[in-house]
Amino acid sequence: MLSHKTIISTLLSVLLLLPVFAQAGDLMPVVPKAKAKANPDTLCIRDVKDMRKNHMKYILHKRDKTLREGVRTKQDSLAECISCHISKNDKGEYASFGDSKHFCSSCHNFAAVNIDCFDCHNDKPTAASKTGSTIK
Amino acid sequence: MTQPVNNKETTTDIYRRQFLGKTAAAAGLALAPGMILTEVAHARSADQPASDKNRWGLLINTNKCGTGCTACVSACQTENGWGEINKSEPHSKASQKAVWIRKVKLKDKLTGHVQSLPLMCQHCEHPPCVDVCPTGASMKRKDGIVLVDKHICIGCRYCMMACPYKARSFIHEALENQKVHAPRGKGTVESCTMCVHRVDTDGTPACVEACNAEGHQAMYFGDLKDSNSAISVELRNNGGQQLRQDLALNTGVRYQGL
Amino acid sequence: MKKTIPFLAIEGRSSGYYMLLAILATFILASLGAFYYMEHHGHYVTGMSNQIVWGMPHVFAVFLIVAASGILNVASISSAFNKKAYKPLARLSALAAVALLAGGLMILVLDLGRPERLVIAMTYYNLKSIFAWNMLLYNGFFAIVIVYLWTMMQRNLGKYTRVAGTAAFLWRLALTTGTGSIFGFLVARQGYDAAIMAPMFVIMSFSFGLAIYILVLMASYNWTERPLGDAIFNRLKNLLGVFVAAVLYFVAVYHLTNLYEAQHHDFEMFILRDGGIYTQLFWLGQVLIGGVIPLIIFYTPALAKSRGLVGFGALLVILGGLAQVYGIIIGGQAFPMTIFPGKEVIETTFADGAIASYVPTLAETLLGLGGFAVALFLIAFCVKIMQFLPASLADKDVDPHYKAS
Ligand code: SF4
Ligand code: SF4
């Protein structure tokens, strides 16, 4: 059994800290949820922490694999990230990169890290990416 | 004249390929003439890299190419998202808009013979664009497809100066709504990719498909290193020329009836 | 004992000096504005296109880079060839070389489609590319010339000046050859397909560089009211005359060999006779203004007596040089490439077989002029903060034995 003292002090400290949490809620990026959980254990294709820290390395490695060698697996493909992590804006359309509702922007705006991926890549999934354009 | 394309291989390689090829050709030959356009023997799983066992090429029969027909051009625009129909570069002047493939009508200066043909990146074996590119953004895949790695292209346009066919375009303004499989953007250079995303999944370039759908069948796509592929057979039987053969670039795109 | 002429920083407190800096700064700001405008919108706001892919910025940049290596010539003559009379001129020459190169490179970088990726250009090297080699050459040039300057300005390092000067001399020959080869490698373009291109660039660099040098020297000595004697001045003037004549000679050889080769005949007719603006630029700009008139000025004793006229002649050499580079870069692209020999293109959506047109916009021209402004600003600024200019270049100080002719 916990002592009254402990309970009270815990409650008090939580109360005291509340404003700080509330602040943090404004300050921290609101990252939209992925549509499907690629892996129920990791909540992404890899551990979320790992992805937060290293996603740029993975997609950079994959970009060279795909462009230079023609390896077109789904693993670490930018198009796959987009189609799973895309979210809608207030108008119910897919959010564009730059809009804080866009998965990538939600963090990159916050961290003020510029990326030029979407100068060339589409920032939204398109019909083509679902069906692919494979002609057998 | 065609150049020998598989002179560097071991005999076992050739033997094996011929064997595979024959089986494939036997399957293909049963179809009506003109229908043997799909390559069967080259399926490669998604995790395997492109290999130098293949050299992808196009063969264009100018006699079959329809004057006034632009099916290949439209198909390329639809597939890769450039050009008027995509309204992708509203600010650029006509001479500044991207052109991946164009139709050219020619008249022989001596005979007056008129012909028409599509012109695009010739996917040179010794590509000048790759030689001059300072960063290595212009690159040739092992299977001979020449691409621009827009991640490291700095937009210096030296490759455009070097290409003998004016096959490349620079993007003069910001773009939106690119095709997912064909990223392209401001400040970088681009050109025909031989529909590399289709080739990688064992498909045929959009232009070839459109030409066939129109009933012209003026274009073959296939593996120049496979001596039994439809394109190699056609080249062997009826020949095919390179544009500016004097430059010795050994282009992957060949023309008949020039 | 031979007395040495002291080097003195200019005072740089006159309103004229500040005015000069202000004017140059205005040009630099304008070019940065132009850069921002071009990058913000994209290159559609310029006259450059998929037909003329290199435009006005490249004309200025190539001119400046070529002139940069040429302007070092004065220093090379003093150090590498040990000509005493040129010694007092060497520091300014090396300074100007660095400044012009900086100006030229600035233009090239600011014109890139993705200038923010400069780091990529520095870290991904395609060693087969002559362009990448040029970047190495340019960086090396900065380093070597700065070391060279250092040996000249640091008293106890004087004994190394000769070595550094020779290294700089060889390096800059490589650099100009490299710049010329940028075009030499474009074999598909008829205008550039000539072995003579590289040596022609070397001799062009001598001429453009010296012309700029003479003007800079005249301006700095006039404005600071330091004496500049005939001994030095006439030497430089005569040397420039030789270079200008040599450029004309190379140009003649280039066009005559081209005329001789049947497949370049069309291109020659284009430049020499039918090319409209390019023909005019060739005959009026390059040959008459940049060659014949300066030669007449330099070699007619009555005219050559006037400093003003000689300065004017040097200015004409620069203008003619710009016309020449314009003709090479833009004219070479405007002329259609032969993709289908023996055939005439009767229909195309991409201007095949047709002469491409190019109308430069203000933005790209300002960007180019900005390169000049950066170079001149650097020179004007450095001669104030450090000792680049000899206190006097009067005849008696330079060469006691000089007799006025
Ligand atoms: S046709 Fe031009 S762009 Fe294509 S590979 Fe050859 S040089 Fe490069
Ligand atoms: S424009 Fe891009 S691809 Fe072309 S040479 Fe320059 S860096 Fe290479």
Tab-separated table of C-alpha atoms in Angstrom, chain B residues 10 15 22 26 29 83 94 116 125 133 151 153 155 181 183 190 201 210 227 231 236 246 251 254:
chain	number	residue	atom	x	y	z
B	10	THR	CA	32.058	-15.926	-71.869
B	15	TYR	CA	25.289	-20.676	-74.543
B	22	LYS	CA	15.263	-20.282	-77.710
B	26	ALA	CA	9.633	-20.694	-79.288
B	29	LEU	CA	7.020	-17.254	-82.253
B	83	GLY	CA	4.252	18.330	-71.415
B	94	ALA	CA	7.860	26.884	-75.366
B	116	SER	CA	9.016	10.662	-89.708
B	125	GLU	CA	26.853	3.041	-74.302
B	133	CYS	CA	28.740	15.631	-65.591
B	151	HIS	CA	19.370	14.042	-55.940
B	153	CYS	CA	22.248	17.123	-60.051
B	155	GLY	CA	21.715	22.024	-62.681
B	181	HIS	CA	7.374	6.821	-60.350
B	183	PRO	CA	10.087	12.419	-59.873
B	190	GLU	CA	15.859	15.212	-67.111
B	201	THR	CA	9.023	-4.671	-63.253
B	210	ALA	CA	1.210	3.120	-77.510
B	227	SER	CA	20.622	-12.652	-79.448
B	231	ILE	CA	14.885	-6.725	-81.245
B	236	ARG	CA	20.172	-9.181	-87.444
B	246	ASP	CA	30.405	8.684	-86.565
B	251	THR	CA	23.506	4.016	-78.899
B	254	ARG	CA	18.503	2.181	-83.386
